[in-house]
Amino acid sequence: MSVLIKGGRVITAADDYLGDVFVEDERISLIGESLDVQADRTIDASGKYVLPGCVDPHTHLDMPFGGTVTIDDFESGQTSAAFGGTTCHVDFCIQAAGQSFGEALETWHGKREGRSLIDNGFHIAVTDLREGGTLEELAALPDQGVTSYKLFMAYKGALMVDDETLFKTMEVAAETGALVMVHAENGDAIDVLVKRALAEGKTEPRYHALTRPPETEGEATNRAIQLARVAGCALYVVHVSCKEAVDPIARARTEGWDVHGETCTQYLFVDYSFLERPDFEGAKYVYTPPPRAKENQDVLWSAVRNDVLSVISTDHCAFLWDGQKTAGKDDFSKIPNGGPGLENRLQMIHHFGVREGRITLNRMVELLATNPAKLFGLYPRKGTIAVGSDADIVIFDPGRRVTISAATHHSRSDYNLFEGTEVEGSPEMVLLRGQVLVEGDELVAQAGVGQFVKRARFGEELKPAHAAAAS
Ligand code: URP
Ligand code: ZN
Ligand code: ZN
């Protein structure tokens, strides 16, 4: 199957030009000003942007968490992603207590099998090095294409690890070339604050934020940075929400340390006041780190503009408000932490980032596709439009007006973090390795088309499939 995409405005992290893109055998094989080639299908992209498929390095599909399981499985979550212009994501495979990493990965592969609509890789979330996985097993994972180790410095009594586990994992990463990712909050201090608040009868959703002050995120971010320096590994700080965490990352990058960070769409738009919404509506915004004081949003925009933060992910961790979040009606600590977001990242960042002049189109592509692909061993197969790259392509209509709503989104969640927001600019067609996934409002592909991607080690390139086979 060959596809010719004609006359679009091709935008990568570096380029912006009018051109034709020819796709053969799942990959981009020609790019030119006016290509004279026969194709099985020709798509007129005049007036549209031709963007690389977005890459989301932070999602939680079909994940047991907070006494329940996230409401989007691989099929519904990836459908939501596809409609939002995301064609590849890296999901967290969580090691259950006592489980080996191999067992955890087998479980997660089972979750995606037959349900996949886009490509994905896995990070391994290390929770237990005492009775479950061993350091030797961890060291072998990059050979299976699992090239990032995630550690939670919070969620005491559940996913949280101590500094010994964190540091030993960092040392393994320094040896194997994996990237260490941290959820950086001081889980011990937060646990004290949560128990005290509950003992004082403070049960409403807003106490989720009031018991996780930004200093606890700043402290853990700095601790992880310093430990990574001692271990000699590369570090990636997930879901940065506030100035207290941006500052140590900015310092690290100024010093030339191998430290990288992301924020998520919601931190740029949702602030602490959302948690105060009446009638338990605040529970919709209970995710971790929590929505912060509004002034942090300017700090985050500035950080993504200046490359202190290199990625905007979604941390898609969707629950039902009515039926799952309600577990915490009388106790904020029982509200499952997380929210939906896979579908609206590109729309929100394009409208409020690019249209409103906060970032350029090139920077948008860099933040949503190229940088996540580079940092997570997917580039140049993913994250750009280039000869040899997978033909993961978004035909984006910059004039298409959409009102974001749970009534029309494809996540199974019964609410949307950006409900009622009007945006101008939305994907019109989405291709995965040359196959049309989404056309207008229709999903035209069948579950099963997505592939598991074995990622390269940090700092290494993922060769296009044909080149890897030939070498
Ligand atoms: O609230 C969140 N972010 N839920 C997902 C787990 C995590 O901490 O990333
Ligand atoms: Zn987290
Ligand atoms: Zn997360």
mmCIF file of N, CA and C in Angstrom, residues 105-179:
data_model
loop_
_atom_site.group_PDB
_atom_site.id
_atom_site.type_symbol
_atom_site.label_atom_id
_atom_site.label_comp_id
_atom_site.label_asym_id
_atom_site.label_seq_id
_atom_site.Cartn_x
_atom_site.Cartn_y
_atom_site.Cartn_z
ATOM 1 N N LEU A 105 6.257 -7.911 32.806
ATOM 2 C CA LEU A 105 6.200 -7.597 31.365
ATOM 3 C C LEU A 105 5.262 -8.534 30.629
ATOM 4 N N GLU A 106 5.246 -9.797 31.048
ATOM 5 C CA GLU A 106 4.331 -10.745 30.411
ATOM 6 C C GLU A 106 2.882 -10.287 30.620
ATOM 7 N N THR A 107 2.594 -9.856 31.852
ATOM 8 C CA THR A 107 1.238 -9.356 32.141
ATOM 9 C C THR A 107 0.906 -8.176 31.240
ATOM 10 N N TRP A 108 1.849 -7.234 31.108
ATOM 11 C CA TRP A 108 1.551 -6.024 30.327
ATOM 12 C C TRP A 108 1.467 -6.318 28.826
ATOM 13 N N HIS A 109 2.288 -7.234 28.356
ATOM 14 C CA HIS A 109 2.157 -7.618 26.942
ATOM 15 C C HIS A 109 0.764 -8.220 26.706
ATOM 16 N N GLY A 110 0.284 -8.988 27.672
ATOM 17 C CA GLY A 110 -1.047 -9.589 27.552
ATOM 18 C C GLY A 110 -2.151 -8.540 27.470
ATOM 19 N N LYS A 111 -1.941 -7.404 28.131
ATOM 20 C CA LYS A 111 -2.965 -6.350 28.123
ATOM 21 C C LYS A 111 -3.098 -5.709 26.736
ATOM 22 N N ARG A 112 -1.989 -5.635 25.995
ATOM 23 C CA ARG A 112 -2.030 -4.937 24.711
ATOM 24 C C ARG A 112 -2.361 -5.878 23.541
ATOM 25 N N GLU A 113 -2.069 -7.164 23.729
ATOM 26 C CA GLU A 113 -2.206 -8.160 22.664
ATOM 27 C C GLU A 113 -3.618 -8.139 22.070
ATOM 28 N N GLY A 114 -3.720 -7.922 20.767
ATOM 29 C CA GLY A 114 -5.014 -7.945 20.079
ATOM 30 C C GLY A 114 -5.855 -6.696 20.286
ATOM 31 N N ARG A 115 -5.408 -5.787 21.107
ATOM 32 C CA ARG A 115 -6.206 -4.587 21.400
ATOM 33 C C ARG A 115 -5.573 -3.309 20.864
ATOM 34 N N SER A 116 -4.375 -3.426 20.300
ATOM 35 C CA SER A 116 -3.594 -2.220 20.013
ATOM 36 C C SER A 116 -3.976 -1.538 18.708
ATOM 37 N N LEU A 117 -4.088 -0.230 18.791
ATOM 38 C CA LEU A 117 -4.371 0.579 17.603
ATOM 39 C C LEU A 117 -3.207 1.474 17.221
ATOM 40 N N ILE A 118 -2.310 1.721 18.161
ATOM 41 C CA ILE A 118 -1.100 2.486 17.851
ATOM 42 C C ILE A 118 0.090 1.699 18.411
ATOM 43 N N ASP A 119 1.291 2.154 18.094
ATOM 44 C CA ASP A 119 2.487 1.446 18.564
ATOM 45 C C ASP A 119 2.790 1.846 20.005
ATOM 46 N N ASN A 120 3.423 0.959 20.724
ATOM 47 C CA ASN A 120 3.822 1.330 22.088
ATOM 48 C C ASN A 120 5.041 0.553 22.559
ATOM 49 N N GLY A 121 5.723 1.157 23.514
ATOM 50 C CA GLY A 121 6.779 0.482 24.258
ATOM 51 C C GLY A 121 6.390 0.449 25.720
ATOM 52 N N PHE A 122 7.261 -0.150 26.543
ATOM 53 C CA PHE A 122 7.016 -0.182 27.987
ATOM 54 C C PHE A 122 8.223 0.361 28.748
ATOM 55 N N HIS A 123 7.940 1.136 29.798
ATOM 56 C CA HIS A 123 8.922 1.404 30.845
ATOM 57 C C HIS A 123 8.690 0.334 31.908
ATOM 58 N N ILE A 124 9.721 -0.041 32.641
ATOM 59 C CA ILE A 124 9.481 -0.928 33.776
ATOM 60 C C ILE A 124 9.451 -0.071 35.043
ATOM 61 N N ALA A 125 8.390 -0.217 35.835
ATOM 62 C CA ALA A 125 8.320 0.498 37.114
ATOM 63 C C ALA A 125 8.829 -0.444 38.198
ATOM 64 N N VAL A 126 9.975 -0.111 38.754
ATOM 65 C CA VAL A 126 10.618 -0.942 39.781
ATOM 66 C C VAL A 126 9.987 -0.606 41.126
ATOM 67 N N THR A 127 9.380 -1.618 41.768
ATOM 68 C CA THR A 127 8.768 -1.358 43.079
ATOM 69 C C THR A 127 9.381 -2.221 44.171
ATOM 70 N N ASP A 128 10.090 -3.286 43.776
ATOM 71 C CA ASP A 128 10.520 -4.262 44.781
ATOM 72 C C ASP A 128 11.775 -4.991 44.308
ATOM 73 N N LEU A 129 12.890 -4.649 44.939
ATOM 74 C CA LEU A 129 14.138 -5.351 44.588
ATOM 75 C C LEU A 129 14.500 -6.395 45.638
ATOM 76 N N ARG A 130 13.646 -6.549 46.668
ATOM 77 C CA ARG A 130 14.004 -7.464 47.756
ATOM 78 C C ARG A 130 13.451 -8.857 47.511
ATOM 79 N N GLU A 131 12.138 -8.912 47.154
ATOM 80 C CA GLU A 131 11.525 -10.232 46.979
ATOM 81 C C GLU A 131 11.065 -10.480 45.550
ATOM 82 N N GLY A 132 11.169 -9.485 44.704
ATOM 83 C CA GLY A 132 10.695 -9.663 43.331
ATOM 84 C C GLY A 132 11.852 -9.687 42.365
ATOM 85 N N GLY A 133 11.949 -8.634 41.583
ATOM 86 C CA GLY A 133 12.988 -8.571 40.558
ATOM 87 C C GLY A 133 14.371 -8.398 41.160
ATOM 88 N N THR A 134 15.342 -8.892 40.442
ATOM 89 C CA THR A 134 16.727 -8.745 40.885
ATOM 90 C C THR A 134 17.423 -7.683 40.031
ATOM 91 N N LEU A 135 18.573 -7.239 40.519
ATOM 92 C CA LEU A 135 19.346 -6.259 39.757
ATOM 93 C C LEU A 135 19.830 -6.875 38.440
ATOM 94 N N GLU A 136 20.125 -8.167 38.470
ATOM 95 C CA GLU A 136 20.595 -8.848 37.251
ATOM 96 C C GLU A 136 19.473 -8.850 36.197
ATOM 97 N N GLU A 137 18.254 -9.138 36.674
ATOM 98 C CA GLU A 137 17.137 -9.169 35.724
ATOM 99 C C GLU A 137 16.890 -7.773 35.150
ATOM 100 N N LEU A 138 16.998 -6.777 36.018
ATOM 101 C CA LEU A 138 16.808 -5.385 35.591
ATOM 102 C C LEU A 138 17.829 -5.023 34.510
ATOM 103 N N ALA A 139 19.052 -5.484 34.728
ATOM 104 C CA ALA A 139 20.135 -5.163 33.788
ATOM 105 C C ALA A 139 19.906 -5.784 32.413
ATOM 106 N N ALA A 140 19.114 -6.860 32.371
ATOM 107 C CA ALA A 140 18.895 -7.555 31.093
ATOM 108 C C ALA A 140 17.742 -6.931 30.290
ATOM 109 N N LEU A 141 16.945 -6.064 30.903
ATOM 110 C CA LEU A 141 15.744 -5.567 30.217
ATOM 111 C C LEU A 141 16.025 -4.734 28.969
ATOM 112 N N PRO A 142 17.083 -3.907 28.955
ATOM 113 C CA PRO A 142 17.332 -3.135 27.728
ATOM 114 C C PRO A 142 17.511 -4.021 26.494
ATOM 115 N N ASP A 143 18.008 -5.243 26.685
ATOM 116 C CA ASP A 143 18.137 -6.149 25.540
ATOM 117 C C ASP A 143 16.772 -6.534 24.964
ATOM 118 N N GLN A 144 15.723 -6.384 25.786
ATOM 119 C CA GLN A 144 14.360 -6.673 25.301
ATOM 120 C C GLN A 144 13.654 -5.411 24.825
ATOM 121 N N GLY A 145 14.411 -4.319 24.723
ATOM 122 C CA GLY A 145 13.812 -3.074 24.241
ATOM 123 C C GLY A 145 13.108 -2.278 25.318
ATOM 124 N N VAL A 146 13.298 -2.686 26.580
ATOM 125 C CA VAL A 146 12.722 -1.924 27.703
ATOM 126 C C VAL A 146 13.885 -1.139 28.302
ATOM 127 N N THR A 147 13.988 0.127 27.899
ATOM 128 C CA THR A 147 15.227 0.868 28.136
ATOM 129 C C THR A 147 15.029 2.044 29.101
ATOM 130 N N SER A 148 13.985 1.986 29.913
ATOM 131 C CA SER A 148 13.799 3.023 30.936
ATOM 132 C C SER A 148 13.247 2.385 32.205
ATOM 133 N N TYR A 149 13.807 2.811 33.345
ATOM 134 C CA TYR A 149 13.413 2.300 34.660
ATOM 135 C C TYR A 149 12.707 3.431 35.410
ATOM 136 N N LYS A 150 11.501 3.151 35.886
ATOM 137 C CA LYS A 150 10.737 4.190 36.583
ATOM 138 C C LYS A 150 10.676 3.878 38.070
ATOM 139 N N LEU A 151 10.852 4.908 38.871
ATOM 140 C CA LEU A 151 10.736 4.735 40.327
ATOM 141 C C LEU A 151 9.822 5.798 40.906
ATOM 142 N N PHE A 152 8.972 5.365 41.809
ATOM 143 C CA PHE A 152 8.053 6.277 42.491
ATOM 144 C C PHE A 152 8.656 6.636 43.841
ATOM 145 N N MET A 153 8.888 7.918 44.064
ATOM 146 C CA MET A 153 9.409 8.378 45.359
ATOM 147 C C MET A 153 8.243 8.757 46.281
ATOM 148 N N ALA A 154 7.031 8.485 45.859
ATOM 149 C CA ALA A 154 5.832 8.741 46.671
ATOM 150 C C ALA A 154 4.891 7.549 46.534
ATOM 151 N N TYR A 155 3.681 7.694 47.114
ATOM 152 C CA TYR A 155 2.691 6.616 47.237
ATOM 153 C C TYR A 155 3.198 5.585 48.240
ATOM 154 N N LYS A 156 3.453 6.061 49.459
ATOM 155 C CA LYS A 156 3.961 5.192 50.525
ATOM 156 C C LYS A 156 2.974 4.050 50.790
ATOM 157 N N GLY A 157 3.511 2.859 50.950
ATOM 158 C CA GLY A 157 2.668 1.685 51.208
ATOM 159 C C GLY A 157 2.126 1.086 49.928
ATOM 160 N N ALA A 158 2.413 1.707 48.795
ATOM 161 C CA ALA A 158 1.957 1.146 47.511
ATOM 162 C C ALA A 158 3.163 1.039 46.568
ATOM 163 N N LEU A 159 3.380 2.051 45.757
ATOM 164 C CA LEU A 159 4.429 1.953 44.731
ATOM 165 C C LEU A 159 5.775 2.537 45.168
ATOM 166 N N MET A 160 5.765 3.234 46.288
ATOM 167 C CA MET A 160 6.976 3.984 46.676
ATOM 168 C C MET A 160 8.170 3.077 46.969
ATOM 169 N N VAL A 161 9.344 3.543 46.521
ATOM 170 C CA VAL A 161 10.591 2.834 46.850
ATOM 171 C C VAL A 161 11.410 3.693 47.806
ATOM 172 N N ASP A 162 12.311 3.051 48.532
ATOM 173 C CA ASP A 162 13.222 3.815 49.390
ATOM 174 C C ASP A 162 14.435 4.268 48.565
ATOM 175 N N ASP A 163 15.279 5.082 49.193
ATOM 176 C CA ASP A 163 16.425 5.626 48.444
ATOM 177 C C ASP A 163 17.426 4.535 48.065
ATOM 178 N N GLU A 164 17.467 3.457 48.869
ATOM 179 C CA GLU A 164 18.383 2.362 48.524
ATOM 180 C C GLU A 164 17.986 1.745 47.181
ATOM 181 N N THR A 165 16.702 1.463 47.046
ATOM 182 C CA THR A 165 16.215 0.878 45.780
ATOM 183 C C THR A 165 16.424 1.854 44.625
ATOM 184 N N LEU A 166 16.125 3.132 44.896
ATOM 185 C CA LEU A 166 16.310 4.159 43.866
ATOM 186 C C LEU A 166 17.769 4.196 43.418
ATOM 187 N N PHE A 167 18.651 4.232 44.384
ATOM 188 C CA PHE A 167 20.069 4.397 44.058
ATOM 189 C C PHE A 167 20.635 3.153 43.365
ATOM 190 N N LYS A 168 20.250 1.967 43.838
ATOM 191 C CA LYS A 168 20.752 0.739 43.199
ATOM 192 C C LYS A 168 20.255 0.648 41.752
ATOM 193 N N THR A 169 19.025 1.061 41.542
ATOM 194 C CA THR A 169 18.495 1.050 40.170
ATOM 195 C C THR A 169 19.262 2.043 39.306
ATOM 196 N N MET A 170 19.569 3.188 39.889
ATOM 197 C CA MET A 170 20.355 4.183 39.137
ATOM 198 C C MET A 170 21.726 3.622 38.747
ATOM 199 N N GLU A 171 22.319 2.882 39.665
ATOM 200 C CA GLU A 171 23.639 2.300 39.356
ATOM 201 C C GLU A 171 23.542 1.286 38.213
ATOM 202 N N VAL A 172 22.453 0.491 38.213
ATOM 203 C CA VAL A 172 22.260 -0.459 37.107
ATOM 204 C C VAL A 172 22.086 0.313 35.798
ATOM 205 N N ALA A 173 21.310 1.387 35.862
ATOM 206 C CA ALA A 173 21.080 2.186 34.642
ATOM 207 C C ALA A 173 22.377 2.772 34.107
ATOM 208 N N ALA A 174 23.247 3.187 35.021
ATOM 209 C CA ALA A 174 24.534 3.735 34.580
ATOM 210 C C ALA A 174 25.320 2.680 33.809
ATOM 211 N N GLU A 175 25.131 1.414 34.196
ATOM 212 C CA GLU A 175 25.828 0.311 33.509
ATOM 213 C C GLU A 175 25.174 -0.046 32.177
ATOM 214 N N THR A 176 23.832 -0.061 32.168
ATOM 215 C CA THR A 176 23.128 -0.613 31.001
ATOM 216 C C THR A 176 22.743 0.434 29.972
ATOM 217 N N GLY A 177 22.834 1.706 30.337
ATOM 218 C CA GLY A 177 22.428 2.743 29.386
ATOM 219 C C GLY A 177 20.930 2.969 29.355
ATOM 220 N N ALA A 178 20.242 2.526 30.420
ATOM 221 C CA ALA A 178 18.805 2.828 30.513
ATOM 222 C C ALA A 178 18.626 4.231 31.079
ATOM 223 N N LEU A 179 17.458 4.798 30.847
ATOM 224 C CA LEU A 179 17.120 6.116 31.398
ATOM 225 C C LEU A 179 16.306 5.903 32.677
#
